[in-house]
Amino acid sequence: MTATVESRLTPQERVDTWLGEFEAALAARDVPRATGMFAVDSFWRDLIAFTWNIKTVEGREGVAAMLTAQLESIDPAGFRTTEPPEEDGGVTSAWIEFETAAGRGLGHLRLKDEGAWTFLTTMHELKGHEEPRGFNRPKGAAHGADPDRRTWTDQREAEEAELGYTRQPYVVVVGGGQGGIALGARMRQLGVPALVLERSPRAGDSWRNRYKTLCLHDPVWYDHLPYLPFPDTWPVFAPKDKIGDWLEMYTRVMEIPYWTSATCLSASYDESTKEWTVEVDRAGERVTLRPQQLVLATGMSGKPNLPTFAGQDRFAGDQHHSSAHPGPEAYAGKRAVVIGSNNSAHDICGALWEAGADVTMVQRSSTHVVKSDSLMELGLGDLYSQRAVAAGVTTQKADLTFASLPYRIMPEFQIPVYRAIAERDADFYDRLEKAGFRHDWGDDGSGLFMKYLRRGSGYYIDVGAAELVANGDINLAHGGVRELTEHAVVLEDGTELPADLVVYATGYGSMNGWAADLIGQDVADKVGKCWGLGSGTTKDPGPWEGEQRNMWKPTRQDGLWFHGGNLHQSRHYSLYLALQLKARSEGIPTPVYGLQEVHHLS
């Protein structure tokens, strides 16, 4: 089709023509023809529909390689739009649906004159294994007379007594925070026997046990869980204990098989039986579980990084990692030194200052700060806000819109956002830097989201503490720590910071550190580092990988999966992880394309 002819087409005609020709090429198994329908610089992001993986292929060469490997088994068809396409700046955008041999999918297409620029394909459901919702929701009652009737309570009690004892789960999820809970809910609706293990006494304790002032920094529209969104009266930024109570309620209402006070002691995999042996301490009772799939949902941040400094053994005050910080109450009138300058460091410094402590933040490297209001309005408002809801943007549509931007080009869309934020809050940044705070916008100016996706650190969403730094209410020091004395922190340049409390807000390691502890270092090294894109930016070493390493997809260790991230990711990616597990439980072939390469061990 010539550009002249194409320019006469409406957006709907243009998309329909492309989809029709693309489907015909796929049906004919004509890979060169299908590949030629993509722009030279193009990106196909697939969430398990074509690759049984979370994978982005780039350029015509990438498309050709993937289709050559997968087309016959996937057998796609039925491509059609689900709403009228739109055109803006020479790009035609369309929401689509389609089918494969195994499932039904949703997607998004961006067309330029040269062909497809970005293409998102996602599996939405498995054929023959649809969730019981809408017209297919369960009846809930068996009407009529039955002398052997078992009530809902009877059935739940029987399940709780059996699962993990006389009947083994197909999936064990280690970690009962938001990630484990979201996945547990998906597993429940898909009919997969799964058991979530939480070491704390109650669901939601992973939130309750954090420092007292912690609130979500992400707004409510970004944070819904699957199936059961927060009510319209829910606060924009939920306090930690409120989130904890919601997770506990959600676990019960969604009937998630969930063991509290259950600590995973060890896990080992039998290659011959394709089965895990998972040893659990359940409130003092030793239980052996034998699932076929093991999911580590212990948080995307992994294990706390607790640094070792000379003199820690002789320090006379309190010292702990930020994850163990009890709150500020005991430190009124005390001298507090917080090592670090990211989210937790700022939150803890702010709370300590409010409690009357003399607080010093030790900034070891530059940090990106963005004011919460600016982030909500300029960074999230089009997708996750009341304004977006009023415009008809559902949570699913927002999630898929965000997913439709391949990570390679996402910085192009983020840089203008943070330029606008810099202009809007220029006075704030000027005062912050004049106070001595070392600020950055990311290696390429792309700001918070790319820092989060690349390294999971290096930023703070300002809900007030950065103002205290800018005003000089929170003291600021720079550099690494040389040692601790009995009553002080000594920096590398010899500066002494008197201290009664030292908080190590020093972040977390890779999630495969949990695999090392539970399974063995050999398995941790076999799967490699979790998180990051391979962007070659600070703390995200190359080569380019294009997706989050090892997250929500098959790993180099059979039967081992990683699940984590913020509430948005726990909600969105739990679907694709759940469908992969369901397919395996049903014996559906899942030929994986592009299994994760291991370039970094931690």
Coordinates of C-alpha atoms in Angstrom, one line a residue:
M1 CA 0.0 0.0 0.0
T2 CA 1.4 3.4 -1.0
A3 CA 1.6 6.2 1.5
T4 CA -0.8 8.3 -0.8
V5 CA -3.5 5.6 -0.8
E6 CA -3.0 5.0 2.9
S7 CA -3.4 8.7 3.7
R8 CA -6.9 8.6 2.3
L9 CA -8.0 5.9 4.7
T10 CA -9.8 6.7 8.0
P11 CA -8.0 5.5 11.1
Q12 CA -10.5 2.6 11.3
E13 CA -9.9 1.6 7.7
R14 CA -6.1 1.8 8.1
V15 CA -6.1 -0.4 11.2
D16 CA -8.6 -2.9 9.7
T17 CA -6.4 -3.2 6.6
W18 CA -3.3 -3.8 8.6
L19 CA -4.9 -6.3 10.9
G20 CA -6.5 -8.2 7.9
E21 CA -3.2 -8.4 6.0
F22 CA -1.3 -9.3 9.1
E23 CA -3.7 -12.1 10.0
A24 CA -3.6 -13.4 6.4
A25 CA 0.2 -13.5 6.6
L26 CA 0.1 -15.4 9.9
A27 CA -2.5 -17.9 8.6
A28 CA -0.3 -18.6 5.6
R29 CA 2.7 -19.0 7.9
D30 CA 4.4 -16.3 5.7
V31 CA 6.9 -14.9 8.2
P32 CA 8.6 -12.6 5.8
R33 CA 5.3 -11.0 4.8
A34 CA 4.2 -10.5 8.4
T35 CA 7.6 -9.2 9.3
G36 CA 7.6 -6.6 6.5
M37 CA 4.4 -5.1 8.0
F38 CA 6.5 -3.7 10.9
A39 CA 8.6 -0.6 10.8
V40 CA 12.4 -1.0 10.7
D41 CA 12.5 0.5 14.2
S42 CA 9.6 -1.4 15.8
F43 CA 8.8 -3.1 19.1
W44 CA 6.6 -6.1 19.7
R45 CA 5.9 -6.5 23.5
D46 CA 4.3 -9.8 24.3
L47 CA 2.9 -10.8 27.7
I48 CA 2.7 -14.6 27.3
A49 CA 0.3 -14.7 24.3
F50 CA 2.8 -15.5 21.6
T51 CA 6.0 -16.3 23.6
W52 CA 4.7 -17.9 26.9
N53 CA 7.1 -15.4 28.3
I54 CA 7.2 -11.7 29.1
K55 CA 9.3 -10.6 26.1
T56 CA 9.9 -7.7 23.8
V57 CA 11.4 -8.3 20.4
E58 CA 12.8 -5.3 18.5
G59 CA 12.9 -4.6 14.8
R60 CA 12.0 -6.8 11.9
E61 CA 14.8 -9.3 12.7
G62 CA 13.4 -9.7 16.2
V63 CA 9.9 -10.2 14.9
A64 CA 11.0 -12.7 12.3
A65 CA 12.9 -14.8 14.8
M66 CA 10.0 -14.9 17.3
L67 CA 7.4 -15.8 14.6
T68 CA 9.6 -18.4 13.1
A69 CA 9.9 -20.2 16.4
Q70 CA 6.3 -19.7 17.7
L71 CA 3.8 -19.2 14.9
E72 CA 2.9 -22.8 14.3
S73 CA 2.1 -23.6 17.9
I74 CA 0.4 -20.3 18.7
D75 CA -1.9 -20.3 15.7
P76 CA -3.2 -16.8 16.1
A77 CA -6.4 -15.5 14.5
G78 CA -9.4 -13.2 14.9
F79 CA -7.6 -9.9 15.1
R80 CA -10.1 -7.0 15.4
T81 CA -10.5 -3.6 17.0
T82 CA -12.5 -3.3 20.2
E83 CA -13.1 0.5 19.9
P84 CA -12.6 3.2 17.2
P85 CA -8.9 3.8 16.6
E86 CA -7.4 7.3 17.0
E87 CA -4.8 9.3 15.1
D88 CA -2.4 11.8 16.6
G89 CA 0.8 13.2 15.1
G90 CA 0.9 10.7 12.3
V91 CA 0.5 7.7 14.6
T92 CA -2.7 5.6 14.5
S93 CA -3.5 3.8 17.7
A94 CA -5.9 1.0 18.2
W95 CA -7.1 -1.4 20.9
I96 CA -7.5 -4.9 19.6
E97 CA -8.4 -8.4 20.6
F98 CA -7.4 -11.8 19.1
E99 CA -7.3 -15.5 19.8
T100 CA -4.6 -18.1 19.9
A101 CA -4.8 -21.9 20.0
A102 CA -4.6 -21.7 23.8
G103 CA -6.3 -18.5 24.8
R104 CA -7.9 -15.1 24.1
G105 CA -5.9 -11.9 24.0
L106 CA -6.0 -8.2 24.2
G107 CA -3.6 -5.8 22.7
H108 CA -2.6 -2.4 21.4
L109 CA -1.2 -1.3 18.0
R110 CA 0.5 1.9 17.0
L111 CA 0.9 2.4 13.2
K112 CA 3.2 4.7 11.3
D113 CA 3.4 5.1 7.6
E114 CA 6.2 2.5 7.5
G115 CA 4.1 -0.1 9.4
A116 CA 3.6 -1.2 13.0
W117 CA 5.7 0.9 15.4
T118 CA 4.6 -0.7 18.7
F119 CA 2.6 -3.8 19.1
L120 CA 1.3 -5.2 22.4
T121 CA -0.1 -8.7 22.7
T122 CA -1.4 -10.0 26.0
M123 CA -3.1 -13.2 27.0
H124 CA -6.4 -12.4 28.8
E125 CA -7.8 -15.9 29.4
L126 CA -7.2 -19.6 28.6
K127 CA -9.8 -21.3 26.4
G128 CA -11.8 -23.8 28.4
H129 CA -10.5 -22.4 31.7
E130 CA -12.1 -19.0 31.9
E131 CA -12.6 -17.5 35.3
P132 CA -16.1 -17.9 36.8
R133 CA -17.2 -14.3 36.5
G134 CA -20.0 -12.4 34.9
F135 CA -22.5 -14.7 33.3
N136 CA -20.4 -17.6 34.4
R137 CA -20.2 -16.7 38.1
P138 CA -20.9 -19.6 40.5
K139 CA -24.5 -20.0 41.7
G140 CA -23.3 -20.3 45.4
A141 CA -26.2 -22.4 46.5
A142 CA -27.4 -25.9 45.7
H143 CA -31.2 -25.6 45.8
G144 CA -33.3 -28.6 46.7
A145 CA -33.1 -31.3 49.4
D146 CA -29.9 -33.1 50.1
P147 CA -29.3 -35.3 53.2
D148 CA -25.6 -35.0 52.6
R149 CA -25.5 -31.3 52.1
R150 CA -22.2 -29.6 52.9
T151 CA -22.4 -25.9 53.6
W152 CA -19.9 -23.3 52.4
T153 CA -18.4 -23.3 55.9
D154 CA -18.1 -27.1 55.8
Q155 CA -16.3 -27.0 52.5
R156 CA -14.0 -24.2 53.6
E157 CA -13.1 -26.0 56.8
A158 CA -12.5 -29.3 54.9
E159 CA -10.2 -27.5 52.4
E160 CA -8.2 -25.8 55.2
A161 CA -7.7 -29.2 56.9
E162 CA -6.7 -31.0 53.7
L163 CA -4.6 -28.6 51.7
G164 CA -0.9 -29.1 52.6
Y165 CA -1.6 -32.3 54.5
T166 CA -3.7 -34.9 52.8
R167 CA -3.8 -33.0 49.5
Q168 CA -0.8 -31.2 48.1
P169 CA -1.0 -27.7 46.5
Y170 CA 0.2 -27.4 42.9
V171 CA 1.7 -24.0 43.7
V172 CA 3.3 -22.7 46.9
V173 CA 3.8 -19.0 47.2
V174 CA 6.4 -17.9 49.7
G175 CA 5.5 -14.4 50.9
G176 CA 2.0 -13.2 51.8
G177 CA 2.3 -9.5 51.1
Q178 CA 0.5 -7.8 48.3
G179 CA 2.2 -9.8 45.6
G180 CA 1.4 -13.2 47.2
I181 CA -2.1 -12.2 48.0
A182 CA -2.9 -10.9 44.5
L183 CA -1.4 -14.1 43.0
G184 CA -3.3 -16.2 45.5
A185 CA -6.6 -14.6 44.4
R186 CA -5.8 -15.3 40.8
M187 CA -5.0 -18.9 41.5
R188 CA -8.3 -19.3 43.4
Q189 CA -10.4 -18.0 40.6
L190 CA -8.6 -20.2 38.1
G191 CA -9.1 -23.3 40.2
V192 CA -5.4 -24.0 40.8
P193 CA -4.6 -25.5 44.3
A194 CA -2.2 -22.9 45.7
L195 CA -1.0 -22.1 49.2
V196 CA 0.4 -18.7 50.3
L197 CA 2.8 -18.7 53.2
E198 CA 3.2 -15.7 55.4
R199 CA 5.7 -15.7 58.3
S200 CA 3.8 -13.0 60.3
P201 CA 0.8 -13.8 62.5
R202 CA -1.6 -11.9 60.3
A203 CA -2.1 -11.0 56.7
G204 CA -1.1 -7.4 56.2
D205 CA 1.6 -7.5 58.9
S206 CA 4.2 -6.8 56.2
W207 CA 2.7 -3.3 56.2
R208 CA 1.7 -3.0 59.9
N209 CA 5.2 -3.8 61.1
R210 CA 6.8 -0.9 59.2
Y211 CA 7.5 2.5 60.8
K212 CA 4.4 4.1 62.1
T213 CA 4.2 7.1 59.7
L214 CA 4.4 5.0 56.5
C215 CA 1.8 5.8 53.9
L216 CA 1.5 4.7 50.3
H217 CA 3.2 7.3 48.1
D218 CA 1.3 6.1 45.0
P219 CA -2.4 7.2 44.7
V220 CA -5.3 4.9 45.2
W221 CA -6.2 4.6 41.5
Y222 CA -2.7 3.1 40.9
D223 CA -3.1 0.6 43.8
H224 CA -6.3 -1.5 43.3
L225 CA -6.0 -5.3 43.8
P226 CA -7.6 -7.8 41.3
Y227 CA -11.3 -8.3 41.4
L228 CA -12.0 -6.0 44.4
P229 CA -11.0 -2.3 43.9
F230 CA -10.8 0.1 46.8
P231 CA -14.1 1.8 47.4
D232 CA -14.7 5.4 46.1
T233 CA -14.3 6.7 49.7
W234 CA -10.8 5.3 50.1
P235 CA -8.2 7.9 50.8
V236 CA -5.8 8.9 48.0
F237 CA -2.8 7.9 50.1
A238 CA -3.6 5.0 52.4
P239 CA -1.8 4.7 55.8
K240 CA 0.1 1.5 56.2
D241 CA -2.2 0.0 58.9
K242 CA -5.3 0.7 56.7
I243 CA -3.6 -1.2 53.9
G244 CA -2.7 -4.0 56.3
D245 CA -6.4 -4.3 57.3
W246 CA -7.5 -4.2 53.7
L247 CA -5.1 -7.0 52.7
E248 CA -6.3 -9.1 55.7
M249 CA -9.9 -8.6 54.7
Y250 CA -9.2 -9.3 51.0
T251 CA -7.5 -12.5 51.9
R252 CA -10.6 -13.7 53.7
V253 CA -13.2 -12.4 51.3
M254 CA -11.3 -13.8 48.2
E255 CA -11.0 -17.2 50.1
I256 CA -7.3 -17.4 49.5
P257 CA -5.7 -20.5 51.1
Y258 CA -3.3 -18.6 53.3
W259 CA -1.1 -19.8 56.2
T260 CA 0.0 -17.3 58.7
S261 CA 2.9 -17.8 61.2
A262 CA 4.3 -20.0 58.4
T263 CA 8.1 -19.7 57.8
C264 CA 9.6 -21.4 54.8
L265 CA 12.8 -23.1 56.1
S266 CA 14.1 -24.6 52.9
A267 CA 13.2 -25.8 49.4
S268 CA 14.8 -28.3 47.1
Y269 CA 13.8 -29.4 43.6
D270 CA 13.8 -33.0 42.3
E271 CA 14.6 -32.9 38.6
S272 CA 13.4 -36.5 38.1
T273 CA 9.9 -36.0 39.7
K274 CA 9.6 -32.3 38.8
E275 CA 8.6 -31.6 42.3
W276 CA 9.6 -29.3 45.1
T277 CA 10.1 -30.3 48.7
V278 CA 9.3 -27.3 50.8
E279 CA 9.9 -27.4 54.6
V280 CA 7.7 -25.1 56.6
D281 CA 7.5 -24.1 60.2
R282 CA 3.8 -23.5 60.8
A283 CA 3.4 -22.0 64.2
G284 CA 5.8 -24.5 65.6
E285 CA 4.6 -27.5 63.5
R286 CA 6.9 -28.9 60.9
V287 CA 5.1 -29.4 57.6
T288 CA 6.5 -30.7 54.4
L289 CA 4.9 -29.5 51.2
R290 CA 5.4 -31.0 47.7
P291 CA 4.3 -28.5 45.1
Q292 CA 5.3 -28.6 41.4
Q293 CA 5.7 -24.8 41.2
L294 CA 7.3 -22.5 43.7
V295 CA 6.8 -18.7 43.6
L296 CA 9.0 -16.4 45.6
A297 CA 6.8 -13.4 46.3
T298 CA 9.1 -11.8 48.9
G299 CA 9.0 -8.3 47.4
M300 CA 10.9 -7.0 44.4
S301 CA 13.5 -5.4 46.7
G302 CA 14.8 -8.7 48.0
K303 CA 16.8 -8.9 51.3
P304 CA 17.7 -5.8 53.3
N305 CA 21.2 -4.5 52.6
L306 CA 22.7 -4.2 56.1
P307 CA 26.2 -2.6 55.7
T308 CA 29.1 -3.6 57.9
F309 CA 31.2 -0.8 59.3
A310 CA 34.1 -0.8 61.8
G311 CA 32.9 0.0 65.3
Q312 CA 29.3 -1.2 65.0
D313 CA 29.9 -3.5 67.9
R314 CA 30.9 -0.7 70.2
F315 CA 28.2 1.8 69.3
A316 CA 26.2 2.4 72.5
G317 CA 22.9 3.6 70.9
D318 CA 20.3 1.9 68.8
Q319 CA 21.1 0.8 65.2
H320 CA 18.9 -1.0 62.7
H321 CA 18.0 -1.3 59.0
S322 CA 15.1 0.9 57.9
S323 CA 12.9 -2.2 57.4
A324 CA 13.1 -2.8 61.2
H325 CA 12.6 0.8 62.2
P326 CA 10.0 0.8 65.0
G327 CA 9.0 4.5 64.6
P328 CA 10.1 7.8 66.1
E329 CA 8.4 7.8 69.6
A330 CA 11.4 6.5 71.6
Y331 CA 13.8 9.1 70.1
A332 CA 12.3 12.4 71.1
G333 CA 15.2 14.7 72.1
K334 CA 17.8 12.1 70.7
R335 CA 20.4 12.5 68.0
A336 CA 19.5 10.4 65.0
V337 CA 21.7 9.7 62.0
V338 CA 20.0 8.2 58.9
I339 CA 22.3 6.6 56.3
G340 CA 20.7 7.1 52.9
S341 CA 18.5 9.6 51.1
N342 CA 15.8 7.7 49.2
N343 CA 12.1 7.1 50.1
S344 CA 12.6 5.3 53.4
A345 CA 15.4 7.7 54.5
H346 CA 13.2 10.7 53.9
D347 CA 10.1 9.2 55.6
I348 CA 12.0 8.2 58.7
C349 CA 13.9 11.5 58.9
G350 CA 10.6 13.4 58.6
A351 CA 8.9 11.3 61.3
L352 CA 11.9 11.6 63.7
W353 CA 11.9 15.4 63.2
E354 CA 8.2 15.5 64.0
A355 CA 8.9 13.6 67.2
G356 CA 11.5 16.1 68.3
A357 CA 14.7 14.3 67.4
D358 CA 17.8 16.1 66.1
V359 CA 18.1 14.4 62.7
T360 CA 20.9 14.2 60.2
M361 CA 20.5 12.6 56.8
V362 CA 23.7 11.2 55.3
Q363 CA 23.5 11.4 51.5
R364 CA 25.9 9.0 49.9
S365 CA 24.9 9.6 46.2
S366 CA 22.5 11.9 44.4
T367 CA 18.8 11.3 44.6
H368 CA 15.9 12.1 42.4
V369 CA 13.0 13.9 44.3
V370 CA 9.6 14.7 42.8
K371 CA 6.8 16.4 44.7
S372 CA 3.8 14.1 45.2
D373 CA 1.2 16.6 43.8
S374 CA 3.3 17.1 40.6
L375 CA 3.8 13.4 40.1
M376 CA 0.1 12.8 40.5
E377 CA -0.9 15.6 38.1
L378 CA 1.8 15.4 35.4
G379 CA 3.1 11.8 35.8
L380 CA 0.1 9.7 36.6
G381 CA -3.0 11.9 35.9
D382 CA -3.8 10.7 32.4
L383 CA -4.0 7.1 33.5
Y384 CA -4.4 6.8 37.3
S385 CA -6.5 9.6 38.7
Q386 CA -10.2 10.6 39.3
R387 CA -9.8 12.7 36.1
A388 CA -8.8 9.5 34.2
V389 CA -11.8 7.6 35.7
A390 CA -14.1 10.4 34.6
A391 CA -12.7 10.1 31.1
G392 CA -13.5 6.4 31.0
V393 CA -10.0 5.1 31.6
T394 CA -10.6 1.8 33.5
T395 CA -7.8 0.3 35.6
Q396 CA -7.4 -2.4 33.0
K397 CA -7.1 0.1 30.2
A398 CA -4.6 2.2 32.2
D399 CA -2.5 -0.9 32.9
L400 CA -2.5 -2.0 29.2
T401 CA -1.7 1.6 28.1
F402 CA 1.3 1.7 30.3
A403 CA 2.3 -1.8 29.2
S404 CA 2.0 -0.8 25.5
L405 CA 5.1 1.4 25.8
P406 CA 8.2 -0.8 25.3
Y407 CA 10.9 0.0 27.8
R408 CA 13.4 0.9 25.1
I409 CA 11.4 4.0 24.1
M410 CA 9.7 4.7 27.4
P411 CA 12.3 7.4 28.4
E412 CA 11.2 9.4 25.3
F413 CA 7.8 9.7 26.9
Q414 CA 9.0 10.3 30.4
I415 CA 11.6 13.0 29.8
P416 CA 9.1 15.7 28.8
V417 CA 7.1 14.9 31.9
Y418 CA 10.0 15.5 34.2
R419 CA 11.0 18.6 32.3
A420 CA 7.5 20.0 33.0
I421 CA 7.9 19.0 36.7
A422 CA 11.3 20.8 36.8
E423 CA 9.7 23.9 35.5
R424 CA 6.6 23.7 37.7
D425 CA 8.7 23.2 40.9
A426 CA 11.8 25.2 40.0
D427 CA 11.7 27.2 43.3
F428 CA 11.6 24.0 45.3
Y429 CA 14.5 22.4 43.5
D430 CA 16.5 25.6 43.8
R431 CA 16.0 25.7 47.6
L432 CA 16.8 22.0 47.9
E433 CA 20.1 22.3 46.0
K434 CA 21.0 25.4 47.9
A435 CA 20.6 23.4 51.1
G436 CA 23.3 21.1 49.8
F437 CA 21.1 18.3 48.6
R438 CA 22.5 16.5 45.6
H439 CA 19.7 16.0 43.1
D440 CA 19.4 14.3 39.8
W441 CA 16.8 13.4 37.2
G442 CA 18.2 10.0 36.3
D443 CA 21.1 9.4 33.9
D444 CA 19.0 10.6 30.9
G445 CA 16.6 12.9 32.6
S446 CA 13.7 10.4 32.5
G447 CA 12.9 10.6 36.2
L448 CA 11.3 8.4 38.7
F449 CA 9.6 5.7 36.7
M450 CA 12.7 4.8 34.8
K451 CA 14.8 4.8 38.0
Y452 CA 12.2 2.4 39.5
L453 CA 12.2 0.1 36.6
R454 CA 15.9 0.1 36.0
R455 CA 17.2 -0.2 39.6
G456 CA 14.3 0.1 42.1
S457 CA 16.0 2.9 44.0
G458 CA 17.5 6.4 43.9
Y459 CA 14.3 8.4 44.3
Y460 CA 11.9 10.0 46.8
I461 CA 8.3 11.0 46.3
D462 CA 8.1 14.1 48.4
V463 CA 5.3 14.1 50.9
G464 CA 7.0 16.7 53.1
A465 CA 10.4 15.5 54.2
A466 CA 12.3 17.1 51.3
E467 CA 10.9 20.5 52.4
L468 CA 12.4 19.9 55.8
V469 CA 15.8 19.3 54.1
A470 CA 15.4 22.4 52.0
N471 CA 14.5 24.4 55.1
G472 CA 17.4 23.1 57.0
D473 CA 15.2 21.4 59.6
I474 CA 16.8 18.1 58.7
N475 CA 20.6 18.3 58.7
L476 CA 22.5 17.1 55.7
A477 CA 25.8 15.4 55.5
H478 CA 27.6 13.8 52.6
G479 CA 29.9 10.8 51.9
G480 CA 30.4 7.2 53.0
V481 CA 30.7 6.0 56.5
R482 CA 34.2 5.1 57.8
E483 CA 33.3 3.8 61.2
L484 CA 31.1 4.1 64.3
T485 CA 32.4 5.1 67.7
E486 CA 30.6 4.7 70.9
H487 CA 28.5 7.8 70.4
A488 CA 29.0 8.9 66.8
V489 CA 29.1 8.1 63.1
V490 CA 32.4 9.0 61.5
L491 CA 32.3 9.8 57.7
E492 CA 35.2 9.0 55.3
D493 CA 36.3 12.7 55.4
G494 CA 36.6 12.5 59.2
T495 CA 33.3 14.4 60.0
E496 CA 31.8 13.1 63.2
L497 CA 28.0 13.0 63.6
P498 CA 27.0 12.5 67.3
A499 CA 24.3 9.8 67.4
D500 CA 22.0 8.0 69.8
L501 CA 20.3 6.2 66.9
V502 CA 21.7 5.0 63.5
V503 CA 19.2 3.9 60.8
Y504 CA 20.6 2.2 57.8
A505 CA 18.2 3.2 55.0
T506 CA 20.6 1.4 52.6
G507 CA 18.1 -0.5 50.4
Y508 CA 17.7 -4.1 49.4
G509 CA 19.5 -6.7 47.3
S510 CA 18.2 -8.7 44.4
M511 CA 15.4 -11.1 45.0
N512 CA 17.5 -14.1 44.0
G513 CA 19.1 -13.6 47.5
W514 CA 16.0 -15.2 48.9
A515 CA 16.6 -18.2 46.5
A516 CA 20.1 -18.5 47.8
D517 CA 18.9 -18.6 51.4
L518 CA 16.0 -21.0 50.8
I519 CA 17.2 -23.2 48.0
G520 CA 21.0 -22.7 47.6
Q521 CA 23.5 -20.3 46.0
D522 CA 23.8 -22.6 43.0
V523 CA 20.1 -22.0 42.2
A524 CA 20.4 -18.3 42.9
D525 CA 23.3 -18.1 40.4
K526 CA 21.5 -20.3 37.9
V527 CA 18.6 -17.9 37.6
G528 CA 20.7 -14.7 38.1
K529 CA 19.8 -11.2 39.1
C530 CA 16.2 -10.1 39.4
W531 CA 14.9 -6.7 38.3
G532 CA 16.4 -4.2 36.0
L533 CA 16.4 -3.8 32.2
G534 CA 20.0 -3.9 31.3
S535 CA 19.9 -0.2 30.3
G536 CA 23.6 0.5 31.1
T537 CA 22.6 3.3 33.5
T538 CA 23.6 3.6 37.1
K539 CA 23.0 0.3 39.0
D540 CA 21.4 -1.3 35.9
P541 CA 24.3 -2.9 34.1
G542 CA 24.0 -4.0 30.4
P543 CA 23.5 -5.7 28.1
W544 CA 20.1 -4.5 27.2
E545 CA 17.4 -7.1 28.1
G546 CA 14.2 -5.1 27.5
E547 CA 12.1 -6.6 30.3
Q548 CA 12.4 -6.9 34.1
R549 CA 14.9 -9.7 34.7
N550 CA 13.3 -12.9 35.9
M551 CA 10.0 -11.3 37.0
W552 CA 6.7 -13.0 36.5
K553 CA 8.0 -15.4 33.8
P554 CA 9.9 -18.6 33.5
T555 CA 13.4 -18.8 34.9
R556 CA 16.5 -21.0 34.3
Q557 CA 15.3 -23.1 37.3
D558 CA 12.3 -25.3 36.4
G559 CA 9.3 -24.6 38.5
L560 CA 10.8 -21.4 40.1
W561 CA 9.1 -18.0 39.7
F562 CA 9.6 -14.5 41.1
H563 CA 6.7 -12.2 41.8
G564 CA 6.8 -8.7 43.3
G565 CA 6.7 -5.0 42.8
N566 CA 4.4 -2.3 43.8
L567 CA 0.6 -2.7 44.1
H568 CA 0.2 -1.9 40.4
Q569 CA 2.6 -4.5 39.3
S570 CA 1.3 -7.1 41.8
R571 CA -2.2 -6.6 40.3
H572 CA -1.3 -6.4 36.6
Y573 CA 1.5 -9.1 36.3
S574 CA -0.2 -11.5 38.7
L575 CA -2.6 -12.3 35.8
Y576 CA 0.1 -13.4 33.4
L577 CA 1.9 -15.4 36.1
A578 CA -1.3 -17.1 37.1
L579 CA -2.2 -18.0 33.5
Q580 CA 1.3 -19.5 33.0
L581 CA 0.8 -21.6 36.1
K582 CA -2.7 -22.6 35.2
A583 CA -1.6 -23.7 31.7
R584 CA 1.1 -25.9 33.2
S585 CA -1.3 -27.4 35.8
E586 CA -3.7 -28.4 32.9
G587 CA -0.9 -29.8 30.7
I588 CA -1.3 -27.1 28.1
P589 CA 1.8 -26.9 26.0
T590 CA 3.8 -23.7 26.8
P591 CA 6.7 -23.4 24.5
V592 CA 8.8 -20.6 25.9
Y593 CA 10.5 -18.2 23.6
G594 CA 13.5 -16.1 24.7
L595 CA 14.2 -17.7 28.1
Q596 CA 16.1 -15.3 30.4
E597 CA 19.8 -15.0 29.8
V598 CA 22.0 -14.7 32.9
H599 CA 24.4 -11.8 32.7
H600 CA 24.6 -10.8 36.4
L601 CA 24.4 -12.9 39.5
S602 CA 23.1 -10.3 42.0

